Coordinates of C-alpha atoms in Angstrom, one line a residue:
M1 CA 15.2 -0.3 -9.9
M2 CA 13.5 2.7 -8.4
G3 CA 16.2 5.4 -7.6
L4 CA 18.7 3.3 -7.1
M5 CA 21.1 3.7 -10.3
V6 CA 22.7 7.2 -10.5
S7 CA 21.9 9.5 -13.5
E8 CA 23.5 9.7 -16.5
E9 CA 24.3 13.1 -15.3
T10 CA 26.0 11.8 -12.7
T11 CA 28.1 9.3 -14.6
R12 CA 29.4 11.8 -16.9
T13 CA 31.0 13.7 -13.7
T14 CA 33.4 11.4 -13.0
T15 CA 34.7 11.7 -17.0
P16 CA 37.4 14.8 -17.1
P17 CA 36.9 17.3 -19.7
T18 CA 38.2 16.4 -23.5
E19 CA 40.6 19.1 -25.4
Q20 CA 37.6 19.7 -27.4
Q21 CA 35.2 20.7 -24.1
P22 CA 35.9 24.4 -22.7
P23 CA 36.4 23.8 -19.1
A24 CA 33.2 26.1 -18.4
A25 CA 31.2 23.2 -20.3
A26 CA 32.6 20.7 -18.3
A27 CA 31.9 21.9 -15.2
A28 CA 28.5 22.5 -15.9
P29 CA 27.9 18.6 -15.9
R30 CA 29.4 18.3 -12.6
E31 CA 27.5 21.1 -11.3
A32 CA 24.2 19.3 -12.4
G33 CA 25.1 15.7 -11.2
A34 CA 26.1 17.8 -7.7
H35 CA 22.5 19.1 -7.6
R36 CA 20.9 15.7 -8.7
E37 CA 23.2 13.2 -6.1
P38 CA 21.2 14.6 -3.4
R39 CA 18.0 14.3 -4.7
T40 CA 18.7 10.6 -6.3
A41 CA 20.0 9.9 -2.5
A42 CA 16.6 11.1 -0.9
T43 CA 14.5 9.3 -3.9
R44 CA 16.6 5.8 -2.8
A45 CA 15.4 6.4 0.9
W46 CA 12.3 7.0 0.0
A47 CA 11.4 4.1 -1.9
T48 CA 13.4 2.2 0.6
R49 CA 11.1 3.4 3.4
L50 CA 7.9 3.0 0.6
V51 CA 8.8 -0.8 0.4
V52 CA 8.9 -1.3 3.9
V53 CA 5.5 -0.1 4.4
G54 CA 3.8 -2.1 1.4
I55 CA 6.0 -5.2 2.9
V56 CA 4.2 -4.7 6.6
L57 CA 0.5 -4.1 4.8
S58 CA 0.6 -6.8 2.2
A59 CA 1.6 -9.0 5.2
L60 CA -1.3 -8.3 7.2
N61 CA -3.5 -8.9 4.6
L62 CA -2.2 -12.6 3.8
R63 CA -4.8 -14.4 6.3
P64 CA -7.5 -12.4 7.0
A65 CA -9.6 -13.5 4.2
I66 CA -8.8 -17.3 5.9
T67 CA -9.2 -16.7 9.7
S68 CA -12.1 -14.0 8.9
L69 CA -14.2 -16.5 7.1
G70 CA -13.4 -19.5 9.7
A71 CA -14.8 -17.3 12.7
L72 CA -18.2 -17.0 10.8
L73 CA -18.5 -20.2 9.2
E74 CA -21.5 -21.1 10.3
E75 CA -23.2 -17.6 9.7
V76 CA -22.3 -18.1 5.9
R77 CA -23.6 -21.8 6.0
D78 CA -27.0 -20.7 7.3
G79 CA -26.8 -17.8 5.0
L80 CA -26.0 -19.3 1.7
G81 CA -27.7 -22.4 2.4
M82 CA -24.3 -24.4 2.1
S83 CA -24.1 -28.1 2.8
G84 CA -21.9 -29.4 5.3
S85 CA -19.5 -31.2 2.8
V86 CA -19.4 -27.8 0.9
A87 CA -18.7 -26.1 4.0
G88 CA -15.6 -28.6 4.8
L89 CA -14.1 -28.4 1.4
L90 CA -13.8 -24.5 2.0
T91 CA -10.9 -25.5 4.8
S92 CA -9.1 -27.2 1.9
V93 CA -9.8 -24.1 -0.9
P94 CA -6.9 -22.1 0.4
P95 CA -3.9 -24.1 0.4
L96 CA -5.2 -25.4 -3.0
C97 CA -5.3 -22.0 -4.2
F98 CA -1.8 -21.3 -3.0
A99 CA -0.6 -24.5 -4.4
V100 CA -2.3 -23.7 -7.9
F101 CA -1.9 -19.6 -8.4
G102 CA 1.5 -19.8 -6.9
V103 CA 3.3 -21.3 -9.4
M104 CA 2.1 -18.2 -11.8
A105 CA 4.3 -16.0 -9.5
P106 CA 8.1 -16.3 -10.9
R107 CA 6.7 -15.9 -14.6
L108 CA 4.4 -12.5 -13.5
A109 CA 7.3 -11.0 -11.8
R110 CA 9.4 -11.8 -14.8
R111 CA 6.9 -9.9 -17.4
F112 CA 6.0 -7.4 -14.8
G113 CA 8.1 -7.0 -12.1
P114 CA 7.6 -8.2 -8.1
A115 CA 6.3 -5.1 -6.8
A116 CA 3.4 -5.0 -9.9
V117 CA 2.6 -8.2 -9.2
V118 CA 1.9 -7.5 -5.4
C119 CA 0.2 -4.2 -6.1
A120 CA -2.2 -6.7 -8.4
G121 CA -2.1 -9.1 -5.8
M122 CA -3.4 -6.6 -3.1
A123 CA -6.2 -5.3 -5.6
A124 CA -7.2 -8.9 -6.4
I125 CA -7.7 -9.4 -2.7
A126 CA -10.0 -6.4 -2.2
A127 CA -12.1 -7.2 -5.1
G128 CA -12.4 -10.7 -3.9
L129 CA -13.2 -10.0 -0.2
V130 CA -16.0 -7.0 -1.1
I131 CA -17.8 -9.2 -3.6
R132 CA -17.9 -12.6 -1.7
P133 CA -20.4 -11.9 0.9
Y134 CA -22.7 -10.6 -1.5
A135 CA -22.3 -13.2 -4.1
G136 CA -25.7 -14.2 -3.3
N137 CA -25.0 -18.3 -4.2
T138 CA -22.3 -20.7 -3.0
V139 CA -20.7 -21.3 -6.6
A140 CA -20.0 -17.4 -7.1
F141 CA -19.1 -17.3 -3.0
L142 CA -16.1 -19.7 -4.1
A143 CA -15.1 -18.0 -7.1
A144 CA -14.5 -14.7 -5.0
S145 CA -13.0 -16.4 -2.8
A146 CA -10.4 -18.0 -5.2
L147 CA -9.9 -14.3 -6.6
A148 CA -8.8 -13.2 -3.1
L149 CA -7.2 -16.5 -2.5
M150 CA -5.1 -16.0 -5.8
G151 CA -4.0 -12.7 -5.0
I152 CA -2.4 -14.1 -1.6
A153 CA -0.8 -17.0 -3.5
V154 CA 1.2 -14.8 -5.7
S155 CA 2.2 -12.4 -2.9
N156 CA 3.0 -15.0 -0.7
V157 CA 5.7 -16.7 -3.4
L158 CA 6.9 -13.2 -4.2
M159 CA 7.5 -11.6 -0.9
P160 CA 10.7 -13.0 0.0
V161 CA 12.1 -12.1 -3.4
I162 CA 11.2 -8.5 -2.9
V163 CA 12.6 -9.0 0.8
K164 CA 16.1 -10.0 -1.2
R165 CA 15.9 -8.0 -3.7
W166 CA 15.6 -4.7 -1.6
F167 CA 17.2 -5.9 1.4
P168 CA 19.9 -8.5 0.5
D169 CA 21.8 -7.8 3.8
R170 CA 19.0 -8.0 6.2
V171 CA 16.9 -10.8 5.1
G172 CA 16.6 -11.9 8.8
S173 CA 15.1 -8.9 10.1
M174 CA 13.0 -7.8 6.9
T175 CA 11.8 -11.3 7.0
G176 CA 10.8 -11.4 10.7
L177 CA 9.0 -8.1 10.0
Y178 CA 7.1 -9.3 7.6
S179 CA 6.2 -12.6 9.3
M180 CA 5.5 -10.8 12.5
A181 CA 2.9 -8.6 10.3
L182 CA 1.3 -11.4 9.1
A183 CA 0.9 -13.0 12.5
L184 CA -0.5 -9.8 13.4
G185 CA -3.3 -9.7 10.6
T186 CA -4.1 -13.7 11.1
S187 CA -4.6 -13.2 15.0
T188 CA -6.4 -10.0 14.9
A189 CA -8.5 -11.4 12.2
A190 CA -9.4 -14.2 14.5
A191 CA -10.2 -12.2 16.9
V192 CA -12.3 -9.0 15.9
T193 CA -14.1 -10.7 13.3
V194 CA -17.3 -11.5 15.6
P195 CA -17.2 -8.3 17.7
M196 CA -17.0 -6.4 14.2
T197 CA -20.1 -8.5 12.9
D198 CA -21.8 -7.9 15.8
A199 CA -21.1 -4.0 15.4
L200 CA -21.9 -3.7 11.6
G201 CA -25.2 -5.9 11.9
G202 CA -24.5 -8.9 9.8
W203 CA -22.3 -11.6 8.4
K204 CA -22.1 -9.9 5.0
P205 CA -20.5 -6.4 6.1
G206 CA -18.7 -8.1 8.5
L207 CA -16.7 -9.6 6.0
A208 CA -16.8 -7.2 3.5
V209 CA -15.0 -4.6 5.9
W210 CA -11.5 -6.4 5.6
A211 CA -11.2 -5.6 1.7
L212 CA -10.6 -1.7 3.2
L213 CA -7.3 -3.0 4.9
A214 CA -6.6 -4.7 1.2
A215 CA -7.2 -1.5 -0.3
V216 CA -5.0 0.2 1.8
A217 CA -2.3 -2.2 1.1
V218 CA -2.4 -1.0 -2.6
L219 CA -1.2 2.5 -2.2
P220 CA 2.6 2.1 -1.3
W221 CA 3.3 -0.2 -4.2
L222 CA 1.6 2.5 -6.9
P223 CA 4.8 4.7 -7.3
L224 CA 6.8 1.7 -7.9
L225 CA 5.2 1.0 -11.0
R226 CA 7.0 3.4 -13.3
D227 CA 10.4 1.3 -12.3
R228 CA 8.9 -2.0 -13.0
D229 CA 11.2 -2.6 -16.6
R230 CA 14.4 -2.3 -14.4
D231 CA 12.9 -4.5 -11.3
R232 CA 11.5 -7.7 -13.2
D233 CA 13.3 -10.0 -10.9
R234 CA 16.8 -9.4 -11.6
G235 CA 18.0 -10.4 -8.1
A236 CA 20.7 -7.6 -8.2
A237 CA 21.5 -6.0 -4.8
P238 CA 20.9 -2.3 -4.8
A239 CA 23.8 -0.6 -6.2
V240 CA 24.1 1.5 -2.8
R241 CA 22.3 0.1 0.2
P242 CA 18.9 1.8 0.5
G243 CA 18.7 5.0 2.1
A244 CA 22.2 5.3 2.2
S245 CA 24.1 8.7 1.3
Q246 CA 27.1 8.8 -0.7
E247 CA 30.1 10.8 -0.2
P248 CA 31.0 13.0 -3.1
G249 CA 34.2 11.2 -3.6
Q250 CA 32.7 7.9 -4.1
V251 CA 30.9 9.2 -7.2
A252 CA 33.3 7.1 -9.4
H253 CA 33.2 3.8 -7.2
D254 CA 29.7 3.6 -6.9
T255 CA 28.9 4.4 -10.9
S256 CA 31.5 1.5 -11.8
R257 CA 29.4 -0.6 -9.2
E258 CA 26.1 0.4 -10.5
E259 CA 27.7 -0.9 -14.5
S260 CA 28.5 -4.1 -12.4
V261 CA 24.8 -4.5 -10.8
R262 CA 23.7 -3.5 -14.6
A263 CA 25.6 -6.4 -16.3
T264 CA 25.0 -9.0 -13.7
A265 CA 21.3 -8.1 -14.1
A266 CA 21.6 -8.7 -17.6
Q267 CA 23.4 -12.0 -17.4
E268 CA 20.8 -13.5 -14.8
E269 CA 17.6 -12.2 -17.2
Q270 CA 19.8 -14.5 -20.3
A271 CA 20.7 -17.1 -17.8
P272 CA 18.4 -20.1 -18.3
A273 CA 15.9 -21.3 -15.5
L274 CA 17.1 -23.4 -12.8
R275 CA 16.5 -27.2 -12.8
I276 CA 14.9 -26.8 -9.4
T277 CA 13.8 -30.1 -8.9
R278 CA 17.4 -31.5 -9.0
S279 CA 18.1 -29.9 -5.8
R280 CA 18.1 -31.8 -2.6
T281 CA 17.7 -28.9 -0.9
A282 CA 14.7 -27.5 -2.6
W283 CA 12.6 -30.8 -2.2
A284 CA 13.5 -30.9 1.5
L285 CA 12.4 -27.1 2.1
A286 CA 9.3 -27.9 0.3
V287 CA 8.5 -31.0 2.2
F288 CA 9.3 -28.9 5.4
F289 CA 7.1 -26.3 3.9
G290 CA 4.0 -28.6 3.4
L291 CA 4.5 -30.6 6.8
Q292 CA 4.7 -26.9 8.5
A293 CA 1.7 -25.7 7.2
T294 CA -0.1 -29.2 7.9
A295 CA 0.4 -28.5 11.5
A296 CA -0.7 -25.1 11.2
Y297 CA -3.8 -25.6 9.3
I298 CA -4.9 -28.5 11.7
T299 CA -4.3 -26.2 14.9
M300 CA -6.4 -23.3 13.1
G301 CA -9.0 -26.0 12.2
W302 CA -9.0 -28.2 15.2
M303 CA -7.5 -27.3 18.5
A304 CA -10.4 -25.4 19.7
Q305 CA -12.6 -28.2 19.3
I306 CA -10.1 -30.2 21.1
F307 CA -10.1 -28.0 24.2
R308 CA -14.0 -27.6 24.2
D309 CA -14.3 -31.3 23.9
A310 CA -12.2 -31.7 26.9
G311 CA -14.7 -29.4 29.1
V312 CA -13.2 -26.2 28.2
A313 CA -15.6 -23.3 28.1
A314 CA -16.3 -22.2 24.3
G315 CA -15.2 -18.5 25.1
T316 CA -11.6 -19.8 26.5
A317 CA -11.1 -22.3 23.9
G318 CA -11.3 -19.5 21.2
L319 CA -8.9 -17.6 23.9
L320 CA -6.5 -20.0 23.4
L321 CA -6.6 -20.7 20.0
A322 CA -5.8 -16.5 20.1
V323 CA -2.8 -17.3 22.3
T324 CA -1.2 -19.7 19.6
M325 CA -1.7 -17.5 17.1
V326 CA 0.0 -14.4 18.8
M327 CA 2.7 -16.4 19.8
G328 CA 3.8 -15.7 16.2
V329 CA 3.8 -12.1 16.6
P330 CA 7.0 -11.8 18.7
L331 CA 8.8 -15.0 17.6
A332 CA 8.3 -14.2 14.0
F333 CA 10.8 -11.7 14.5
V334 CA 13.3 -13.0 16.8
I335 CA 13.6 -16.7 14.7
P336 CA 14.4 -15.3 11.3
R337 CA 17.4 -13.1 12.9
L338 CA 18.6 -15.9 14.6
A339 CA 18.3 -18.3 11.6
T340 CA 20.7 -15.8 9.7
R341 CA 23.4 -15.7 12.2
L342 CA 23.8 -19.3 12.3
P343 CA 25.5 -21.6 9.6
H344 CA 22.9 -24.1 9.9
Q345 CA 19.2 -23.6 10.9
G346 CA 18.8 -27.5 11.8
P347 CA 19.3 -26.7 16.0
I348 CA 15.8 -24.2 15.4
V349 CA 14.2 -26.9 13.6
L350 CA 14.7 -29.1 16.2
A351 CA 13.8 -27.1 18.9
L352 CA 10.6 -25.8 17.4
G353 CA 9.5 -29.3 16.9
V354 CA 10.6 -30.7 20.6
C355 CA 7.7 -27.7 21.6
G356 CA 5.2 -29.4 19.2
L357 CA 6.0 -32.9 20.3
A358 CA 5.3 -31.6 23.8
G359 CA 2.5 -29.8 23.0
Y360 CA 0.7 -32.7 21.5
A361 CA 1.5 -34.9 24.0
G362 CA 0.0 -32.0 26.9
L363 CA -3.2 -32.4 24.4
Y364 CA -3.4 -36.1 24.5
L365 CA -2.5 -36.6 28.4
A366 CA -4.0 -33.8 29.7
P367 CA -5.9 -31.4 27.5
A368 CA -7.9 -29.0 30.1
G369 CA -5.3 -29.3 32.7
G370 CA -2.5 -27.6 31.1
A371 CA -4.3 -26.3 28.2
W372 CA -2.7 -22.6 28.3
A373 CA 0.8 -24.3 28.4
W374 CA -0.1 -26.4 25.4
A375 CA -1.6 -23.4 23.5
V376 CA 1.9 -21.9 23.9
L377 CA 3.9 -24.7 22.7
L378 CA 2.1 -25.2 20.0
G379 CA 2.4 -21.6 19.1
I380 CA 6.2 -21.9 19.0
S381 CA 6.1 -24.7 16.9
N382 CA 4.1 -23.1 14.4
C383 CA 6.7 -20.6 14.0
A384 CA 8.4 -23.1 12.1
F385 CA 6.8 -20.7 8.9
P386 CA 9.1 -17.4 9.4
L387 CA 12.0 -20.0 9.7
A388 CA 11.0 -21.6 6.1
L389 CA 10.5 -18.2 4.4
T390 CA 13.7 -17.1 5.9
M391 CA 15.6 -20.0 4.6
V392 CA 13.9 -19.9 1.2
G393 CA 16.1 -16.7 1.2
M394 CA 19.0 -18.5 2.2
R395 CA 19.0 -21.2 0.0
A396 CA 19.3 -19.2 -3.2
R397 CA 21.6 -16.7 -4.5
T398 CA 20.0 -14.8 -6.7
G399 CA 16.5 -12.8 -7.0
P400 CA 15.6 -15.5 -10.0
G401 CA 16.6 -18.4 -7.7
V402 CA 14.6 -17.2 -4.7
A403 CA 11.5 -16.7 -6.7
Q404 CA 11.8 -20.2 -8.5
L405 CA 12.7 -21.8 -4.9
S406 CA 9.7 -19.8 -3.0
A407 CA 7.5 -20.8 -6.1
F408 CA 8.4 -24.5 -5.6
A409 CA 8.6 -24.9 -1.7
Q410 CA 5.3 -23.2 -1.3
S411 CA 3.0 -24.7 -4.2
T412 CA 4.4 -28.3 -3.4
G413 CA 4.3 -27.8 0.2
Y414 CA 0.7 -26.3 0.1
L415 CA 0.1 -29.5 -2.3
I416 CA 1.1 -31.7 0.5
S417 CA -0.9 -29.7 3.1
I418 CA -4.3 -30.1 1.4
P419 CA -4.8 -33.9 3.3
G420 CA -4.0 -33.2 6.8
P421 CA -6.9 -31.0 8.2
L422 CA -9.6 -33.3 6.0
L423 CA -8.2 -36.8 7.5
V424 CA -8.1 -35.4 11.2
G425 CA -11.8 -35.0 10.8
V426 CA -11.7 -38.1 9.0
L427 CA -9.8 -39.8 11.8
Y428 CA -12.2 -37.8 14.7
Q429 CA -15.7 -38.6 13.4
S430 CA -14.6 -42.8 13.2
S431 CA -12.9 -43.0 16.3
G432 CA -15.2 -40.4 18.4
G433 CA -12.4 -39.1 19.7
W434 CA -8.6 -37.3 19.9
G435 CA -6.6 -40.1 20.4
L436 CA -6.0 -41.0 16.8
P437 CA -5.8 -37.4 15.2
I438 CA -3.3 -36.4 18.2
A439 CA -1.2 -39.3 16.8
L440 CA -1.2 -38.3 13.5
M441 CA -0.1 -34.9 14.4
T442 CA 2.8 -36.4 16.4
A443 CA 3.6 -38.4 13.6
L444 CA 4.0 -35.9 11.0
M445 CA 6.0 -33.9 13.2
I446 CA 9.1 -36.5 12.9
P447 CA 9.7 -36.1 9.5
Q448 CA 9.2 -32.2 9.6
M449 CA 12.0 -32.6 11.9
L450 CA 13.9 -34.5 10.0
V451 CA 13.6 -32.7 6.0
G452 CA 14.1 -29.1 8.1
W453 CA 17.1 -30.3 9.3
V454 CA 18.4 -31.3 5.8
A455 CA 16.9 -27.8 4.4
G456 CA 18.7 -25.8 7.1
R457 CA 22.3 -27.1 5.6
N458 CA 24.6 -24.1 4.0
R459 CA 24.2 -24.4 0.4
T460 CA 22.2 -23.1 -2.4
V461 CA 19.7 -24.5 -5.0
E462 CA 22.2 -23.1 -7.9
E463 CA 25.1 -25.1 -6.6
E464 CA 22.9 -28.5 -6.3
A465 CA 20.9 -27.8 -9.8
A466 CA 24.1 -27.0 -11.5
R467 CA 25.9 -30.1 -10.3

């Protein structure tokens, strides 16, 4: 654990001099420990700030690979000679990769440490984004996209783990910060990719430029790699709250607490993996995650087209979609903090679901007349995503538990979300209108509210798996 364990010299300061040890010799370690203690506290504060920067930069990179491609899909199709069916397949590749590669994250975290895996994930995103525009053919383009999506998948799963491990007493606020950065990255990529493409002179540099942001996100994690042996998904809270200073009289207390943390970490490393599938809460959270992801991908893929078919101008339709995405920026910070203060998160689930139902009803009855209101309502409803991430951190007691729950909920959830956008397209094409697709969206919101209520109950997966 980076800078969170007091040094051996500091530990010796709590041991009184023995009869064989001269007083001067006994004083030397105390003096050395006293000089090392401020540096240790400074290192803790520095490492904590670095983790915060890493979390924010990483979250900014978890969606531009998807939304930048969506903005330039027509240009990519023309440039690579991609068929319509393959282009349609691209909309389902992200959740498929998230499901497949996300399962690997807990094992990689145990082997290398969460910080190292996220660092490698950011590097994979950067490499995939810079390679895919210049791949030259459809197969290579898909392979490079899969590389970037693999980095996103493992980082998706491990972000709640890192938040739980470094900020156990601030899960809500840190999850909110992470979710807000993710929403900001999503909306920014959707809004500026086309103008940036025009400025750079083509779709290839317009896609590749996002690799720079991913490369920057690698940097904050590099200094944390040297501590990976002590940070392998132990799930233990820091011995001292990161960034907090120690009073000289607390050294003995904090040293004993550090020994307890080491013992807890050792026990967790030796403990068998949870049988996560025995937990009803884990299943409820996985289904909730999948249904909210389905709604989000349908919104990102089809909402602008719904407005355009209702007579809204193309530019305005794109702006309405941006409004929906931007709603997640402030609310992604507020909702997780509120969720951690409630014993049951079910009421928040219901409130978000009601907003979604109202938005869908508006799209059906008056899509153009109340377009701005429906965009806002659906933007609020899509904030079920940061709520789901917050519940992942709250429904497990330990770091390994959070890692397993996060991998299970996200991988299973993304598998559930794959058919949704495709089914909406099929219903739209077969019926020639938006009545049936909107009915499907509305119908899916009801079970989302029900399983979200179950997932929001105040219990942990460790308790349920043990039973």
